[in-house]
Coordinates of C-alpha atoms and ligand atoms in Angstrom, one line a residue:
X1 CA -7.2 -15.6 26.0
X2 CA -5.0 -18.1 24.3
X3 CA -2.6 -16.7 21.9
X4 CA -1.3 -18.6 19.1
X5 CA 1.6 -16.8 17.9
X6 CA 3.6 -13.3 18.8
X7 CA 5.0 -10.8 16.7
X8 CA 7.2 -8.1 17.0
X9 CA 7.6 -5.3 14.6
X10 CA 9.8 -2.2 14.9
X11 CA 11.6 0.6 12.6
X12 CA 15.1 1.3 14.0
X13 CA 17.4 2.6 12.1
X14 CA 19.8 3.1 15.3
X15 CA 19.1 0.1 16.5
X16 CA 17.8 0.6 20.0
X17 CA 14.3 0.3 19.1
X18 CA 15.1 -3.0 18.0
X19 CA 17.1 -3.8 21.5
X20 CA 13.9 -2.6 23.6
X21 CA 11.4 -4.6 21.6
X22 CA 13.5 -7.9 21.6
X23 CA 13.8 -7.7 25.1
X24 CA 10.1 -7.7 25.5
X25 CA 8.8 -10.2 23.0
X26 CA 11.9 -12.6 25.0
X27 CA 9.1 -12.9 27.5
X28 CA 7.1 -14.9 25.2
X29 CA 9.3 -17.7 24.8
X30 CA 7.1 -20.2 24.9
X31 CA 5.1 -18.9 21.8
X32 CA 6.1 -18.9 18.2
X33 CA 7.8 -15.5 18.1
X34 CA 8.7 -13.4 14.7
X35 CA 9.7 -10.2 14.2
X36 CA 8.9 -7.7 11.3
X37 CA 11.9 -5.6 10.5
X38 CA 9.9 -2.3 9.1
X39 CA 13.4 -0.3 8.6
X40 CA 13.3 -2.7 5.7
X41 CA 12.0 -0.4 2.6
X42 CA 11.1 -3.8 1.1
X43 CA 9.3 -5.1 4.3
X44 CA 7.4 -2.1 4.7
X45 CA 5.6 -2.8 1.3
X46 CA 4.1 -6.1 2.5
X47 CA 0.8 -6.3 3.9
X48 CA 0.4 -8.2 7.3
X49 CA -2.9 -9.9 8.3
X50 CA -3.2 -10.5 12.2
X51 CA -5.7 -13.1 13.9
X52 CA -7.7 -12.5 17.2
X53 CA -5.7 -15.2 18.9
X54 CA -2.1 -13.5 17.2
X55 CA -0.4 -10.5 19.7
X56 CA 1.5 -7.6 17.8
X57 CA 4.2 -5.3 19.5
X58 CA 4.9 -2.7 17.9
X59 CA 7.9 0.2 18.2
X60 CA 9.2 3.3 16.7
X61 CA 11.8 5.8 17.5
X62 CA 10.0 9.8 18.7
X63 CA 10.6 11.9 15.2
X64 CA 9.9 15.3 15.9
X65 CA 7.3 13.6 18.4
X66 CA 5.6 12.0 15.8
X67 CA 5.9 8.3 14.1
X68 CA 8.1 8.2 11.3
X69 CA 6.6 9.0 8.3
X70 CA 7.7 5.5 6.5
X71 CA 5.7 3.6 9.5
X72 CA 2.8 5.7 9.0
X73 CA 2.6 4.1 5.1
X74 CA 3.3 0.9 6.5
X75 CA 0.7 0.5 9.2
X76 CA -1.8 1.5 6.0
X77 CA -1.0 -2.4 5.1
X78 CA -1.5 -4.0 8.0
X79 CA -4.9 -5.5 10.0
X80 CA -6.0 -7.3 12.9
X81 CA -9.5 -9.1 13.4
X82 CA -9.4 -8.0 16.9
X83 CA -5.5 -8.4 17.5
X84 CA -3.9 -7.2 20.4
X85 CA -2.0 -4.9 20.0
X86 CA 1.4 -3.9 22.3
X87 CA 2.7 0.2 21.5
X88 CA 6.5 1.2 22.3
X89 CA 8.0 4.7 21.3
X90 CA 11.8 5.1 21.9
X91 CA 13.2 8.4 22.5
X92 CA 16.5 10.3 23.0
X93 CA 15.2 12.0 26.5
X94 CA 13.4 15.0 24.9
X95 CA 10.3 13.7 24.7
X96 CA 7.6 11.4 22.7
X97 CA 5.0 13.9 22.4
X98 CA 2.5 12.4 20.7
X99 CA 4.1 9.3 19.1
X100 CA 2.3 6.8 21.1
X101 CA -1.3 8.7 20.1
X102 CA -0.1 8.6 16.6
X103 CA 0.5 5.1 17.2
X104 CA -2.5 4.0 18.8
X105 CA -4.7 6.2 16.0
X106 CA -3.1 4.2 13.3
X107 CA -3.9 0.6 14.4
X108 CA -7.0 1.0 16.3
X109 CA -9.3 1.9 13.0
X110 CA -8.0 -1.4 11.6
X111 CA -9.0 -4.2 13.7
X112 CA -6.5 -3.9 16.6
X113 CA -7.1 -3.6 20.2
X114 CA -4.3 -1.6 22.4
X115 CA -3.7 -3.5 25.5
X116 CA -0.7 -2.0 26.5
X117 CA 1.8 1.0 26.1
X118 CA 5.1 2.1 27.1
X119 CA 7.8 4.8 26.7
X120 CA 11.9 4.0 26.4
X121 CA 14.6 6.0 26.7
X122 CA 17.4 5.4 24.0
X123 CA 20.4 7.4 23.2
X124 CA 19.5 10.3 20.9
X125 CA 20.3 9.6 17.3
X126 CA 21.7 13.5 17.0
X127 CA 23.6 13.3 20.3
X128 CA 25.6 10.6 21.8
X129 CA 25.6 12.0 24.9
X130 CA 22.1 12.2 25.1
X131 CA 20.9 9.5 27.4
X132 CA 24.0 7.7 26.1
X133 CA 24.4 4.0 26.2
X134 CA 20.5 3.7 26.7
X135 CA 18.8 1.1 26.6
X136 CA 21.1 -0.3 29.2
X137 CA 21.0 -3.3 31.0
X138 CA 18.5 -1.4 33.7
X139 CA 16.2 -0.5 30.8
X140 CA 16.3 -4.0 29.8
X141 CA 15.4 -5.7 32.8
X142 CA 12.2 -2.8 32.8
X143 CA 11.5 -4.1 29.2
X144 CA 11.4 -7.6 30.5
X145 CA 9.2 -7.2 33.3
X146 CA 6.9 -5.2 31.3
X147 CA 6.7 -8.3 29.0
X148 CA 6.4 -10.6 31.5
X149 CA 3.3 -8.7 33.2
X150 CA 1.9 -8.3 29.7
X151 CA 2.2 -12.2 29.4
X152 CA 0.1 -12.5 32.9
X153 CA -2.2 -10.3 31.9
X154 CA -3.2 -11.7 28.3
X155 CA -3.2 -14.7 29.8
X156 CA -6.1 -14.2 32.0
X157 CA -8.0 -11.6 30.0
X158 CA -11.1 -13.2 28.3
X159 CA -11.6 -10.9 25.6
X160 CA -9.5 -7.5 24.4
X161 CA -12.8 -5.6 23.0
X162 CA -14.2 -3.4 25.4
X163 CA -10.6 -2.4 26.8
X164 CA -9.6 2.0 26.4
X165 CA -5.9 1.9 27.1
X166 CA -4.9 5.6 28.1
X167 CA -1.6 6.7 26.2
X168 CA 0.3 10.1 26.3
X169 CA 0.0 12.6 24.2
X170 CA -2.8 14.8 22.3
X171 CA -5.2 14.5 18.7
X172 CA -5.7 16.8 16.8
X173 CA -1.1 16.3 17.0
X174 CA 0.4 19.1 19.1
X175 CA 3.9 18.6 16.5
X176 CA 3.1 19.0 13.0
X177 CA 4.5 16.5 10.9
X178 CA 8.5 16.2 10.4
X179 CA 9.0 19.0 7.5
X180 CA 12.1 21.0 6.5
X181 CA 15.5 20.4 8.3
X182 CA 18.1 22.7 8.7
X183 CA 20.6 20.3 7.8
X184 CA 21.0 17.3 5.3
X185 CA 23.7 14.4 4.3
X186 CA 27.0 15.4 3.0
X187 CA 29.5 13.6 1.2
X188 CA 33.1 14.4 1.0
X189 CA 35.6 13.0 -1.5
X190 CA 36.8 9.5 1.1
X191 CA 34.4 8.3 -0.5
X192 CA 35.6 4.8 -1.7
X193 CA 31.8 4.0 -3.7
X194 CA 31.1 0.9 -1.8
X195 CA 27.4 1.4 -1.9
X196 CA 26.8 0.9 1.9
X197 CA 25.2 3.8 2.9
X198 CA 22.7 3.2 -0.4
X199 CA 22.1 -0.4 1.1
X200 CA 20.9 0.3 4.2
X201 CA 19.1 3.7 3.8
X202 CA 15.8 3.2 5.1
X203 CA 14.1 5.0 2.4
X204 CA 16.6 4.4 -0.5
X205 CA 17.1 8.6 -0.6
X206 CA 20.6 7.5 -2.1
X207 CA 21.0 6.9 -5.2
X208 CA 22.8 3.5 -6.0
X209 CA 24.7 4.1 -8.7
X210 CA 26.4 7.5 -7.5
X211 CA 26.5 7.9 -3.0
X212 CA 26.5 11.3 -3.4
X213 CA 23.4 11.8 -5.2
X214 CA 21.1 12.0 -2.3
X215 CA 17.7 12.5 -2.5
X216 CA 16.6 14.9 0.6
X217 CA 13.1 15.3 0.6
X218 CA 13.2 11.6 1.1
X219 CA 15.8 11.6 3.8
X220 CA 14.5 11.2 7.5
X221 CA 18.5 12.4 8.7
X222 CA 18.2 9.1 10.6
X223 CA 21.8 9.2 10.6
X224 CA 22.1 5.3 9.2
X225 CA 24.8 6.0 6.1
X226 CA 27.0 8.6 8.6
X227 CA 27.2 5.4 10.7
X228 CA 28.1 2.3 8.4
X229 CA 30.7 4.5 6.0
X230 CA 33.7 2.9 6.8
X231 CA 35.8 5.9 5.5
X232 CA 34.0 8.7 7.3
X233 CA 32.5 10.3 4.2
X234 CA 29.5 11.3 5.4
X235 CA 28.0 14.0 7.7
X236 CA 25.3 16.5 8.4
X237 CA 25.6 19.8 7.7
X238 CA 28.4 21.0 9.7
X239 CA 26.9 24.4 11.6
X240 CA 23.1 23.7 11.5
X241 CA 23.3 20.1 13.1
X242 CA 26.1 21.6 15.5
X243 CA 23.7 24.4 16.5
X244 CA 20.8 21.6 16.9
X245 CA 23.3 19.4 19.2
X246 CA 23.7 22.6 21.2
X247 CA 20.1 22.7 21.7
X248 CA 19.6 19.4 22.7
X249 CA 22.6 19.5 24.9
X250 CA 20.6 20.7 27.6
X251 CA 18.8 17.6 27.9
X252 CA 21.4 15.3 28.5
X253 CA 21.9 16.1 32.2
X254 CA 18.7 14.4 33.7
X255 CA 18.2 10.6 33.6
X256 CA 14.3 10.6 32.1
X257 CA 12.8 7.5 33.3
X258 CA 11.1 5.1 31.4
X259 CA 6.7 4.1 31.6
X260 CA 4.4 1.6 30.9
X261 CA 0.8 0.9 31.3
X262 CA -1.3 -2.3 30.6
X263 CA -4.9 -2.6 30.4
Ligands
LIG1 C1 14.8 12.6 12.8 C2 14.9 12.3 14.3 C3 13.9 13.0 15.1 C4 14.0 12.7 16.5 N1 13.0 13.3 17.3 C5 13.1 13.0 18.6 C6 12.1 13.6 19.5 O1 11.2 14.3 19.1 N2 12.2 13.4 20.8 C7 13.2 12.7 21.4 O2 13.3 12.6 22.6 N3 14.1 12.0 20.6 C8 14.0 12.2 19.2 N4 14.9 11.6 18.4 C9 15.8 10.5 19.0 C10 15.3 9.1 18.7 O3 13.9 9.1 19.0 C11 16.0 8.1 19.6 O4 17.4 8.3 19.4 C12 15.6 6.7 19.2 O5 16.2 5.9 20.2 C13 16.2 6.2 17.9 O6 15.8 4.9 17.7 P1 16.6 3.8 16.8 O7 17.9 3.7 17.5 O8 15.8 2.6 17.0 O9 16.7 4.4 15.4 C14 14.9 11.8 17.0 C15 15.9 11.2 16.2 C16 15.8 11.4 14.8 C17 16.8 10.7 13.9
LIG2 S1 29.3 4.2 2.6 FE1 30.7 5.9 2.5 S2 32.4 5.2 1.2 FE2 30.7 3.8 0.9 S3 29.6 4.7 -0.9 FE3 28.6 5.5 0.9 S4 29.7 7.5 1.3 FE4 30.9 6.3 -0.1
LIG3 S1 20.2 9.3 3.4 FE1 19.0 10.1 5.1 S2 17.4 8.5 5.4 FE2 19.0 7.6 4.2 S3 20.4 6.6 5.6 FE3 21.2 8.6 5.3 S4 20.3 9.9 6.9 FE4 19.1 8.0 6.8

């Protein structure tokens, strides 16, 4: 099959989504290549209309084992006349659970075709140490050859429509949706109102005229606003999100390896 154009879309609110995916769609140099930035709030309220002859990667972080609840609205805008469709979920070496089902639920009733999967590790959003430093130059080069062998592959399939790509996971969802947290975003008094953390909340939860006002059945704790306050001002609730980095701490020890499969 001849494809005419590839695109890349992610929600990444650490970043490392974003690394992973990038490194895959590099293998399709030679194509017209765009990506879709759906931590965006503003993106994810655009439709996007995909052509049999147009690839789509998409990637999302593991929450709670599930897609993010924001991508789950946004993939209600998109369609494909056939597209085929490339699924990537990130995770901080617990587990994906059923993120990649989720996934592949989402886009297959609306006109796309999986033809390939795969599973990264990336260092945990709640726990540095937690496959820290991931994706790392070794993950990199596996996200490369899995594009590369994607590449191949749509290259010499003749039509998508009678693949059944296999992904991890279970439907009805083993993990309910992500609910109640023990823990939300604090602000203490360093805080110089500069508006970042409003800026780049993924799900504007923070009110931009007053940082502190912080709406928290919005929030996903994705942990964005902790990380661009220049003056330290925000946290998570001290002993509940020390007593969830205890539980998680357990997991750090083993180096989970990463997967892929393509139809
Ligand atoms: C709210 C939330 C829930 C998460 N749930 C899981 C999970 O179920 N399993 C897991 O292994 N990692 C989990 N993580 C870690 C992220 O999946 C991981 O750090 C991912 O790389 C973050 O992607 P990003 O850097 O693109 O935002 C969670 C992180 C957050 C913020
Ligand atoms: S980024 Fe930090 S300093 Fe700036 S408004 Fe937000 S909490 Fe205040
Ligand atoms: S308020 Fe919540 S959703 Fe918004 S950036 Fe902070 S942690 Fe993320």
């Amino acid at each position: 099959m001849q494809l005419l154009k590839v695109y890349y879309a992610y929600f990444s609110p650490g970043n490392t989504t974003e690394k992973v995916l990038s490194r895959i769609a590099s293998s399709f140099e030679n194509y017209p290549v765009e990506s879709i930035n759906l931590t965006s709030y503003d993106e994810r309220q655009q439709e996007h209309h995909f052509k049999e002859n147009e690839l789509l990667i998409i990637g999302v972080p593991a929450y709670g084992g599930r897609v993010p609840v924001p991508v789950v609205d946004a993939l209600s805008r998109f369609s494909g006349l056939n597209t085929p469709v490339v699924l990537v979920a990130t995770y901080g070496n617990r587990d994906i659970d059923d993120t990649l089902m989720e996934l592949k639920k989402n886009v297959t009733d609306k006109g796309f075709i999986p033809v390939g999967a795969a599973s990264f590790v990336c260092q945990h959003t709640f726990l540095k140490e937690c496959a820290e430093g991931r994706p790392d130059e070794e993950d990199l080069k596996m996200a490369k050859e899995f594009g590369d062998k994607l590449k191949e592959r749509l290259r010499l399939l003749v039509t998508y429509d009678t693949s059944n790509l296999e992904v991890p996971g279970s439907f009805p969802y083993t993990k309910p949706p992500m609910g109640e947290f023990p823990f939300k975003v604090e602000t203490n008094d360093y805080c110089i109102y500069c508006m970042l953390c409003a800026d780049v909340c993924p799900v504007k939860a923070i009110s931009d005229s007053n940082p502190k006002d912080i709406d928290n059945s919005k929030c996903l704790r994705c942990g964005s606003c902790l990380r661009i306050c220049p003056t330290q001002a925000k946290s998570f609730t001290e002993e509940p999100f020390k007593a969830l980095q205890q539980k998680l701490a357990p997991l750090c020890g083993i180096r989970k390896e990463n997967w892929y499969t393509i139809v």
